[in-house]
């Protein structure tokens, strides 16, 4: 038997799981979520529909949707002690790190922490879906020395999430676009964060641990952190010409351009980015300011011409969140908030049909004999 195995750097192209949750069908050009194309879903359905689809295996009727929303609302509040924990965090803590701490902290309140059965895991997932927007919003409020914002149960789930992070109730169109962004971020097969959560769950560790690991994964700017990085990059330019120059210089310096490229869609635009691009156009028209839209479009052309690269969702989500008036450090936490449902579904699937993740290596170090 050989000690050398075929090595795929970054597990590129390696199949890591059999799943009934989702699949990036690059042949048909579809993001399949429980059998439906996410882009088609996003044109007709909202975030709560997707939550129901992922956790209950079916699109909900109105009554089921109301029941789901009420269940999430009954889980909006966070432990008083968590506010105290956030007060102890150093001021410069990134909201993703505060979120990681928050999710880790609340695990101690779960009286059935050692129960991984599907029903208990599902209840836990609903609790997390209710709680995460509050953790995202109020860790940030406290870190920025503001008063906590209490959830408003008269608002829809997405409107309340928006309200808690901005302290403003959204207009109808703002609510619609924010909800669309949550739909688009909700689930995406086997990105690094989902893989991380499944790896953790495969030791029979719990949902909180798996999600805590996923927050850390998502924070990196090769993954979820790219949406914040895109906005910082856009803010470095004031005009289309300046933005084009900035990108050209970055490419000359062999820098990676945030918001472009994707392990799976490398040579095509991420279909979710197109949806967010339309939303950006809509916001630009409403606000009578299309500067960011024009800069982003020009950037697209530079990357296509120079590198044959196309935008991923983060490229257009960033300026959309900017035009919605959302603080930049919350862009990646919002991504996580939206992805909570996808991650919970994956952890549940892993627990239900588990095989410990434990890959091998090709050893390229030295071997020594110990002298006697
Ligand atoms: C919602 C999401 O999480 S989507 C991902 C968000 N992340 C980003 O936007 C970060 C920027 N993008 C990237 O770093 C990459 O495209 C990734 C990490 C997302 C995927 O890339 P990988 O599959 O690992 O491919 P890799 O990084 O090796 O790139 C392959 C080639 O394309 C180039 N490339 C890929 N993405 C970019 C980019 N954004 N800017 C410039 N060049 C790029 C690489 O430099 C490399 O070129 P080379 O072969 O000449 O060295
Ligand atoms: O699929 C990936 O690798 C990253 C991504 O787009 C996502 O998590 O939404």
Tab-separated table of C-alpha atoms and ligand atoms in Angstrom:
chain	number	residue	atom	x	y	z
A	1	UNK	CA	0.000	0.000	0.000
A	2	UNK	CA	1.297	3.486	-0.882
A	3	UNK	CA	1.708	6.241	1.661
A	4	UNK	CA	1.113	8.870	-1.034
A	5	UNK	CA	-2.468	9.879	-1.788
A	6	UNK	CA	-3.841	12.162	-4.449
A	7	UNK	CA	-3.804	15.686	-3.023
A	8	UNK	CA	-6.348	18.364	-3.974
A	9	UNK	CA	-5.189	21.709	-2.496
A	10	UNK	CA	-8.101	23.399	-0.730
A	11	UNK	CA	-10.117	20.200	-1.400
A	12	UNK	CA	-10.870	21.801	-4.773
A	13	UNK	CA	-13.417	19.627	-6.591
A	14	UNK	CA	-13.588	17.066	-3.767
A	15	UNK	CA	-17.070	15.852	-2.802
A	16	UNK	CA	-17.307	16.063	0.993
A	17	UNK	CA	-20.908	15.013	1.620
A	18	UNK	CA	-24.090	13.566	0.219
A	19	UNK	CA	-26.831	16.059	0.934
A	20	UNK	CA	-30.510	16.702	0.342
A	21	UNK	CA	-30.117	20.386	1.190
A	22	UNK	CA	-28.565	22.213	-1.738
A	23	UNK	CA	-26.342	21.945	-4.785
A	24	UNK	CA	-24.623	24.367	-7.170
A	25	UNK	CA	-25.652	22.938	-10.522
A	26	UNK	CA	-23.088	24.504	-12.823
A	27	UNK	CA	-24.470	22.586	-15.807
A	28	UNK	CA	-28.027	23.956	-15.577
A	29	UNK	CA	-26.780	27.159	-13.950
A	30	UNK	CA	-28.974	26.752	-10.852
A	31	UNK	CA	-28.488	27.064	-7.115
A	32	UNK	CA	-30.695	24.166	-6.068
A	33	UNK	CA	-32.227	24.515	-2.595
A	34	UNK	CA	-34.373	21.539	-1.577
A	35	UNK	CA	-35.122	20.967	-5.253
A	36	UNK	CA	-35.939	24.594	-6.180
A	37	UNK	CA	-33.758	27.176	-7.908
A	38	UNK	CA	-32.817	29.849	-5.363
A	39	UNK	CA	-33.018	32.655	-7.923
A	40	UNK	CA	-36.555	31.652	-8.920
A	41	UNK	CA	-37.465	31.344	-5.244
A	42	UNK	CA	-36.048	34.803	-4.539
A	43	UNK	CA	-38.402	36.369	-7.101
A	44	UNK	CA	-41.525	35.009	-5.417
A	45	UNK	CA	-40.694	34.155	-1.836
A	46	UNK	CA	-39.206	35.825	1.202
A	47	UNK	CA	-36.691	34.796	3.824
A	48	UNK	CA	-39.197	33.091	6.133
A	49	UNK	CA	-40.386	30.921	3.236
A	50	UNK	CA	-36.805	29.776	2.698
A	51	UNK	CA	-36.385	29.106	6.438
A	52	UNK	CA	-39.523	26.952	6.351
A	53	UNK	CA	-38.370	25.199	3.191
A	54	UNK	CA	-34.995	24.353	4.692
A	55	UNK	CA	-36.153	23.310	8.147
A	56	UNK	CA	-39.572	21.804	7.362
A	57	UNK	CA	-38.891	20.563	3.832
A	58	UNK	CA	-41.738	22.496	2.242
A	59	UNK	CA	-42.711	26.018	1.254
A	60	UNK	CA	-45.180	27.242	3.848
A	61	UNK	CA	-48.803	28.308	3.415
A	62	UNK	CA	-49.790	31.560	5.118
A	63	UNK	CA	-50.801	29.864	8.354
A	64	UNK	CA	-47.508	27.936	8.581
A	65	UNK	CA	-45.587	31.115	7.849
A	66	UNK	CA	-47.416	32.994	10.604
A	67	UNK	CA	-46.692	30.163	13.023
A	68	UNK	CA	-43.016	30.225	12.052
A	69	UNK	CA	-42.787	33.988	12.477
A	70	UNK	CA	-44.420	33.797	15.911
A	71	UNK	CA	-42.024	31.060	16.955
A	72	UNK	CA	-39.037	33.193	15.935
A	73	UNK	CA	-40.511	36.232	17.678
A	74	UNK	CA	-40.884	34.261	20.903
A	75	UNK	CA	-37.111	33.734	20.765
A	76	UNK	CA	-36.039	37.326	20.058
A	77	UNK	CA	-34.841	38.168	23.568
A	78	UNK	CA	-31.283	37.422	24.702
A	79	UNK	CA	-30.092	36.719	28.238
A	80	UNK	CA	-29.492	39.853	30.331
A	81	UNK	CA	-26.057	38.438	31.174
A	82	UNK	CA	-25.129	38.579	27.492
A	83	UNK	CA	-25.418	42.378	27.511
A	84	UNK	CA	-22.902	42.328	30.363
A	85	UNK	CA	-20.587	40.063	28.345
A	86	UNK	CA	-20.710	42.488	25.417
A	87	UNK	CA	-19.819	45.343	27.790
A	88	UNK	CA	-16.658	43.446	28.764
A	89	UNK	CA	-15.426	43.134	25.178
A	90	UNK	CA	-12.553	45.425	24.156
A	91	UNK	CA	-13.903	48.390	22.173
A	92	UNK	CA	-12.093	47.412	18.964
A	93	UNK	CA	-13.671	43.928	18.886
A	94	UNK	CA	-15.068	43.184	15.441
A	95	UNK	CA	-18.822	42.400	15.494
A	96	UNK	CA	-18.055	38.972	13.976
A	97	UNK	CA	-15.906	38.198	17.021
A	98	UNK	CA	-18.627	39.498	19.324
A	99	UNK	CA	-21.111	37.281	17.492
A	100	UNK	CA	-18.793	34.297	17.902
A	101	UNK	CA	-18.575	35.010	21.638
A	102	UNK	CA	-22.355	35.503	21.874
A	103	UNK	CA	-23.242	32.198	20.240
A	104	UNK	CA	-20.689	30.387	22.336
A	105	UNK	CA	-22.028	32.023	25.515
A	106	UNK	CA	-25.671	31.082	25.041
A	107	UNK	CA	-24.857	27.380	24.699
A	108	UNK	CA	-24.615	27.224	28.483
A	109	UNK	CA	-28.337	28.027	28.782
A	110	UNK	CA	-29.392	25.028	26.712
A	111	UNK	CA	-30.708	22.471	29.188
A	112	UNK	CA	-30.691	19.741	26.554
A	113	UNK	CA	-27.197	20.540	25.261
A	114	UNK	CA	-26.254	16.845	24.962
A	115	UNK	CA	-29.357	15.934	22.984
A	116	UNK	CA	-28.622	15.871	19.211
A	117	UNK	CA	-31.961	14.366	18.176
A	118	UNK	CA	-33.567	15.952	15.094
A	119	UNK	CA	-36.506	17.508	16.984
A	120	UNK	CA	-34.339	19.051	19.666
A	121	UNK	CA	-31.855	20.295	17.072
A	122	UNK	CA	-34.701	21.855	15.093
A	123	UNK	CA	-36.062	23.690	18.146
A	124	UNK	CA	-32.513	24.879	18.800
A	125	UNK	CA	-32.263	26.112	15.210
A	126	UNK	CA	-35.464	28.137	15.647
A	127	UNK	CA	-34.141	29.586	18.884
A	128	UNK	CA	-30.904	30.597	17.160
A	129	UNK	CA	-32.785	32.147	14.253
A	130	UNK	CA	-34.752	34.250	16.716
A	131	UNK	CA	-31.697	35.222	18.729
A	132	UNK	CA	-28.914	35.840	16.209
A	133	UNK	CA	-30.269	39.190	14.880
A	134	UNK	CA	-30.398	40.438	18.479
A	135	UNK	CA	-26.814	39.285	19.162
A	136	UNK	CA	-25.624	40.906	15.909
A	137	UNK	CA	-27.412	44.170	16.623
A	138	UNK	CA	-26.832	44.603	20.325
A	139	UNK	CA	-23.220	43.469	20.479
A	140	UNK	CA	-22.608	46.241	17.937
A	141	UNK	CA	-24.754	48.791	19.800
A	142	UNK	CA	-22.833	48.097	22.999
A	143	UNK	CA	-19.414	48.079	21.303
A	144	UNK	CA	-20.228	51.475	19.804
A	145	UNK	CA	-21.396	52.771	23.207
A	146	UNK	CA	-25.056	53.005	22.278
A	147	UNK	CA	-28.108	51.798	24.155
A	148	UNK	CA	-29.349	48.319	23.209
A	149	UNK	CA	-32.252	48.264	20.757
A	150	UNK	CA	-35.122	46.030	21.819
A	151	UNK	CA	-36.824	43.870	19.229
A	152	UNK	CA	-40.086	45.176	17.800
A	153	UNK	CA	-42.491	42.277	17.412
A	154	UNK	CA	-44.910	44.385	15.355
A	155	UNK	CA	-42.408	44.332	12.519
A	156	UNK	CA	-41.761	41.397	10.195
A	157	UNK	CA	-38.678	39.240	10.942
A	158	UNK	CA	-36.532	41.029	8.346
A	159	UNK	CA	-37.848	44.495	9.182
A	160	UNK	CA	-37.050	43.892	12.849
A	161	UNK	CA	-33.512	42.690	11.967
A	162	UNK	CA	-33.054	45.880	9.905
A	163	UNK	CA	-34.525	48.022	12.691
A	164	UNK	CA	-32.272	46.538	15.355
A	165	UNK	CA	-29.065	47.116	13.376
A	166	UNK	CA	-29.890	50.606	12.131
A	167	UNK	CA	-32.281	51.906	14.850
A	168	UNK	CA	-34.564	52.873	11.927
A	169	UNK	CA	-37.709	51.158	10.714
A	170	UNK	CA	-37.228	50.344	7.031
A	171	UNK	CA	-39.446	51.679	4.274
A	172	UNK	CA	-41.349	49.022	2.321
A	173	UNK	CA	-38.716	48.923	-0.427
A	174	UNK	CA	-35.829	48.834	2.056
A	175	UNK	CA	-37.502	45.923	3.836
A	176	UNK	CA	-38.031	44.104	0.534
A	177	UNK	CA	-34.411	44.528	-0.555
A	178	UNK	CA	-32.994	43.603	2.848
A	179	UNK	CA	-35.187	40.497	2.897
A	180	UNK	CA	-33.995	39.619	-0.623
A	181	UNK	CA	-30.393	39.835	0.559
A	182	UNK	CA	-31.199	37.400	3.393
A	183	UNK	CA	-32.776	35.002	0.887
A	184	UNK	CA	-29.714	35.165	-1.357
A	185	UNK	CA	-27.319	34.612	1.552
A	186	UNK	CA	-29.443	31.864	3.189
A	187	UNK	CA	-27.779	28.720	1.847
A	188	UNK	CA	-25.101	27.843	-0.703
A	189	UNK	CA	-24.067	24.168	-0.638
A	190	UNK	CA	-20.563	23.588	0.820
A	191	UNK	CA	-18.675	26.861	1.348
A	192	UNK	CA	-15.879	26.922	3.892
A	193	UNK	CA	-18.162	27.957	6.789
A	194	UNK	CA	-20.646	25.159	6.107
A	195	UNK	CA	-17.840	22.650	5.764
A	196	UNK	CA	-16.399	23.940	9.050
A	197	UNK	CA	-19.713	23.474	10.817
A	198	UNK	CA	-20.116	19.954	9.429
A	199	UNK	CA	-16.562	19.017	10.396
A	200	UNK	CA	-17.254	20.172	13.953
A	201	UNK	CA	-20.662	18.457	14.063
A	202	UNK	CA	-19.089	15.218	12.821
A	203	UNK	CA	-17.392	14.720	16.206
A	204	UNK	CA	-20.931	14.809	17.659
A	205	UNK	CA	-20.206	18.236	19.013
A	206	UNK	CA	-23.233	20.514	19.357
A	207	UNK	CA	-24.923	23.083	17.124
A	208	UNK	CA	-23.543	26.062	19.064
A	209	UNK	CA	-19.967	24.827	18.660
A	210	UNK	CA	-20.511	24.158	14.973
A	211	UNK	CA	-21.953	27.645	14.448
A	212	UNK	CA	-19.242	29.292	16.523
A	213	UNK	CA	-16.658	27.730	14.213
A	214	UNK	CA	-18.674	28.815	11.194
A	215	UNK	CA	-18.631	32.458	12.368
A	216	UNK	CA	-14.840	32.331	12.520
A	217	UNK	CA	-14.713	30.850	9.026
A	218	UNK	CA	-17.145	33.343	7.558
A	219	UNK	CA	-15.205	36.286	8.962
A	220	UNK	CA	-12.263	35.770	6.608
A	221	UNK	CA	-12.256	38.027	3.569
A	222	UNK	CA	-11.809	35.170	1.104
A	223	UNK	CA	-15.317	34.232	2.293
A	224	UNK	CA	-17.996	36.362	4.023
A	225	UNK	CA	-15.602	39.110	5.094
A	226	UNK	CA	-15.363	40.114	1.433
A	227	UNK	CA	-18.575	42.164	1.601
A	228	UNK	CA	-17.031	44.573	4.124
A	229	UNK	CA	-13.751	44.638	2.183
A	230	UNK	CA	-15.631	45.532	-1.032
A	231	UNK	CA	-17.234	48.533	0.640
A	232	UNK	CA	-13.917	49.798	2.009
A	233	UNK	CA	-12.486	49.474	-1.509
A	234	UNK	CA	-15.405	51.361	-3.093
A	235	UNK	CA	-14.986	54.153	-0.550
A	236	UNK	CA	-11.371	54.659	-1.634
A	237	UNK	CA	-12.632	56.109	-4.933
A	238	UNK	CA	-14.987	58.966	-5.632
A	239	UNK	CA	-15.484	58.606	-9.362
A	240	UNK	CA	-15.775	55.829	-11.929
A	241	UNK	CA	-12.347	56.747	-13.314
A	242	UNK	CA	-10.715	56.648	-9.875
A	243	UNK	CA	-12.280	53.253	-9.176
A	244	UNK	CA	-11.086	51.828	-12.501
A	245	UNK	CA	-7.568	53.097	-11.768
A	246	UNK	CA	-7.666	51.659	-8.257
A	247	UNK	CA	-8.594	48.214	-9.571
A	248	UNK	CA	-6.000	48.355	-12.345
A	249	UNK	CA	-3.298	49.253	-9.815
A	250	UNK	CA	-4.349	46.458	-7.478
A	251	UNK	CA	-4.156	43.993	-10.339
A	252	UNK	CA	-0.726	45.312	-11.324
A	253	UNK	CA	0.350	44.708	-7.714
A	254	UNK	CA	-1.076	41.157	-7.938
A	255	UNK	CA	-3.633	41.929	-5.238
A	256	UNK	CA	-6.862	40.009	-5.087
A	257	UNK	CA	-9.921	42.104	-5.787
A	258	UNK	CA	-12.567	41.525	-3.157
A	259	UNK	CA	-16.003	40.546	-4.456
A	260	UNK	CA	-14.665	38.844	-7.580
A	261	UNK	CA	-14.087	35.185	-8.326
A	262	UNK	CA	-15.579	32.117	-6.744
A	263	UNK	CA	-14.335	28.565	-6.292
A	264	UNK	CA	-17.376	27.224	-8.139
A	265	UNK	CA	-18.436	30.018	-10.507
A	266	UNK	CA	-14.957	31.295	-11.401
A	267	UNK	CA	-15.741	32.018	-15.070
A	268	UNK	CA	-19.329	33.208	-14.688
A	269	UNK	CA	-21.177	35.809	-12.681
A	270	UNK	CA	-22.680	34.500	-9.440
A	271	UNK	CA	-26.430	34.573	-10.243
A	272	UNK	CA	-27.125	36.027	-6.791
A	273	UNK	CA	-24.907	39.007	-7.640
A	274	UNK	CA	-27.197	39.827	-10.562
A	275	UNK	CA	-30.178	40.014	-8.205
A	276	UNK	CA	-28.313	42.366	-5.877
A	277	UNK	CA	-27.152	44.433	-8.857
A	278	UNK	CA	-30.805	44.988	-9.783
A	279	UNK	CA	-31.551	45.958	-6.189
A	280	UNK	CA	-28.676	48.456	-6.291
A	281	UNK	CA	-30.132	49.968	-9.459
A	282	UNK	CA	-33.525	50.245	-7.770
A	283	UNK	CA	-32.032	52.011	-4.727
A	284	UNK	CA	-29.940	54.278	-6.964
A	285	UNK	CA	-33.063	55.349	-8.890
A	286	UNK	CA	-35.036	55.969	-5.699
A	287	UNK	CA	-32.239	57.948	-4.073
A	288	UNK	CA	-31.345	59.774	-7.322
A	289	UNK	CA	-27.699	58.781	-6.897
A	290	UNK	CA	-26.206	56.178	-9.219
A	291	UNK	CA	-22.528	56.830	-8.479
A	292	UNK	CA	-21.934	53.503	-6.700
A	293	UNK	CA	-23.891	51.643	-9.363
A	294	UNK	CA	-21.783	53.166	-12.134
A	295	UNK	CA	-18.553	52.469	-10.234
A	296	UNK	CA	-19.523	48.827	-9.678
A	297	UNK	CA	-20.469	48.333	-13.325
A	298	UNK	CA	-17.174	49.865	-14.443
A	299	UNK	CA	-15.319	47.601	-11.991
A	300	UNK	CA	-17.065	44.578	-13.480
A	301	UNK	CA	-15.764	45.552	-16.934
A	302	UNK	CA	-12.189	46.016	-15.681
A	303	UNK	CA	-12.113	42.563	-14.042
A	304	UNK	CA	-13.696	40.869	-17.041
A	305	UNK	CA	-11.241	42.541	-19.429
A	306	UNK	CA	-8.096	42.113	-17.318
A	307	UNK	CA	-8.695	38.773	-15.583
A	308	UNK	CA	-11.800	37.112	-17.001
A	309	UNK	CA	-13.282	37.302	-13.489
A	310	UNK	CA	-16.872	38.038	-12.495
A	311	UNK	CA	-18.604	39.381	-9.379
A	312	UNK	CA	-19.792	37.191	-6.537
A	313	UNK	CA	-22.716	38.086	-4.271
A	314	UNK	CA	-20.549	40.123	-1.899
A	315	UNK	CA	-19.614	42.621	-4.636
A	316	UNK	CA	-23.167	43.891	-5.019
A	317	UNK	CA	-24.436	43.163	-1.497
A	318	UNK	CA	-21.901	45.655	-0.111
A	319	UNK	CA	-23.116	48.795	-1.979
A	320	UNK	CA	-26.726	47.705	-1.425
A	321	UNK	CA	-26.147	47.596	2.343
A	322	UNK	CA	-24.381	50.963	2.100
A	323	UNK	CA	-27.360	52.516	0.341
A	324	UNK	CA	-29.629	50.974	2.975
A	325	UNK	CA	-27.605	52.908	5.568
A	326	UNK	CA	-26.212	49.821	7.335
A	327	UNK	CA	-22.873	50.242	9.188
A	328	UNK	CA	-20.052	48.418	7.344
A	329	UNK	CA	-18.913	46.244	10.319
A	330	UNK	CA	-22.350	44.603	10.264
A	331	UNK	CA	-22.242	43.383	6.648
A	332	UNK	CA	-20.593	40.036	7.458
A	333	UNK	CA	-22.661	39.481	10.635
A	334	UNK	CA	-25.800	39.983	8.494
A	335	UNK	CA	-24.462	37.376	6.067
A	336	UNK	CA	-24.097	35.041	9.049
A	337	UNK	CA	-27.592	35.912	10.300
A	338	UNK	CA	-29.018	34.921	6.924
A	339	UNK	CA	-26.841	31.791	6.705
A	340	UNK	CA	-27.816	30.603	10.221
A	341	UNK	CA	-30.659	28.589	8.711
A	342	UNK	CA	-28.444	26.920	6.119
A	343	UNK	CA	-25.807	26.090	8.710
A	344	UNK	CA	-28.334	24.646	11.160
A	345	UNK	CA	-29.809	22.495	8.405
A	346	UNK	CA	-26.370	21.149	7.500
A	347	UNK	CA	-25.442	20.416	11.117
A	348	UNK	CA	-28.733	18.561	11.567
A	349	UNK	CA	-28.102	16.523	8.428
A	350	UNK	CA	-24.582	15.733	9.629
A	351	UNK	CA	-25.856	14.611	13.050
A	352	UNK	CA	-28.535	12.459	11.419
A	353	UNK	CA	-26.161	10.580	9.165
A	354	UNK	CA	-22.729	10.997	10.622
A	355	UNK	CA	-19.309	9.851	9.579
A	356	UNK	CA	-16.400	11.556	11.346
A	357	UNK	CA	-14.372	13.865	9.074
A	358	UNK	CA	-10.781	12.752	9.334
A	359	UNK	CA	-8.772	13.170	6.110
A	360	UNK	CA	-5.163	12.083	5.519
A	361	UNK	CA	-2.006	13.975	4.518
A	362	UNK	CA	0.950	13.472	2.259
A	363	UNK	CA	3.877	13.928	4.614
A	364	UNK	CA	6.570	16.128	3.037
A	365	UNK	CA	8.667	16.669	6.180
A	366	UNK	CA	11.815	14.832	7.192
A	367	UNK	CA	12.129	11.513	8.982
A	368	UNK	CA	14.813	10.923	11.626
A	369	UNK	CA	15.997	7.999	13.608
A	370	UNK	CA	16.535	8.812	17.305
A	371	UNK	CA	20.157	8.246	18.245
A	372	UNK	CA	20.494	5.544	20.896
B	1	LIG	C1	-20.211	34.901	-0.757
B	1	LIG	C2	-18.756	34.461	-0.765
B	1	LIG	O1	-18.210	34.097	0.258
B	1	LIG	S1	-18.042	34.469	-2.271
B	1	LIG	C3	-16.307	34.628	-1.994
B	1	LIG	C4	-15.960	36.010	-1.485
B	1	LIG	N1	-14.518	36.222	-1.520
B	1	LIG	C5	-13.959	37.157	-2.311
B	1	LIG	O2	-14.604	37.892	-3.025
B	1	LIG	C6	-12.451	37.266	-2.212
B	1	LIG	C7	-11.811	37.442	-3.582
B	1	LIG	N2	-11.848	36.210	-4.325
B	1	LIG	C8	-10.919	35.225	-4.151
B	1	LIG	O3	-10.001	35.357	-3.355
B	1	LIG	C9	-11.099	33.932	-4.914
B	1	LIG	O4	-11.781	34.148	-6.104
B	1	LIG	C10	-11.791	32.842	-4.062
B	1	LIG	C11	-10.975	32.594	-2.783
B	1	LIG	C12	-13.199	33.268	-3.694
B	1	LIG	C13	-11.886	31.541	-4.857
B	1	LIG	O5	-10.673	31.292	-5.382
B	1	LIG	P1	-9.923	29.887	-5.520
B	1	LIG	O6	-10.829	28.865	-6.052
B	1	LIG	O7	-9.237	29.563	-4.258
B	1	LIG	O8	-8.921	30.270	-6.653
B	1	LIG	P2	-7.575	31.092	-6.519
B	1	LIG	O9	-7.626	32.105	-5.448
B	1	LIG	O10	-6.480	30.093	-6.469
B	1	LIG	O11	-7.589	31.858	-7.905
B	1	LIG	C14	-7.312	31.275	-9.185
B	1	LIG	C15	-6.685	32.337	-10.060
B	1	LIG	O12	-7.590	33.417	-10.216
B	1	LIG	C16	-7.073	34.604	-9.632
B	1	LIG	N3	-8.116	35.236	-8.848
B	1	LIG	C17	-9.167	34.626	-8.264
B	1	LIG	N4	-9.923	35.528	-7.637
B	1	LIG	C18	-9.329	36.714	-7.850
B	1	LIG	C19	-9.651	38.002	-7.438
B	1	LIG	N5	-10.717	38.252	-6.698
B	1	LIG	N6	-8.844	39.000	-7.820
B	1	LIG	C20	-7.755	38.761	-8.571
B	1	LIG	N7	-7.395	37.547	-8.976
B	1	LIG	C21	-8.179	36.533	-8.606
B	1	LIG	C22	-5.960	34.149	-8.703
B	1	LIG	O13	-4.999	35.123	-8.478
B	1	LIG	C23	-5.435	32.957	-9.442
B	1	LIG	O14	-4.632	33.410	-10.510
B	1	LIG	P3	-3.282	32.666	-10.886
B	1	LIG	O15	-3.711	31.295	-11.301
B	1	LIG	O16	-2.727	33.523	-11.961
B	1	LIG	O17	-2.480	32.640	-9.618
B	2	LIG	O1	-19.960	29.028	-1.913
B	2	LIG	C1	-18.942	29.600	-1.467
B	2	LIG	O2	-17.798	29.094	-1.484
B	2	LIG	C2	-19.042	30.944	-0.886
B	2	LIG	C3	-20.363	31.578	-1.129
B	2	LIG	O3	-20.637	32.065	-2.199
B	2	LIG	C4	-21.356	31.523	-0.062
B	2	LIG	O4	-21.082	30.967	1.012
B	2	LIG	O5	-22.460	32.067	-0.252
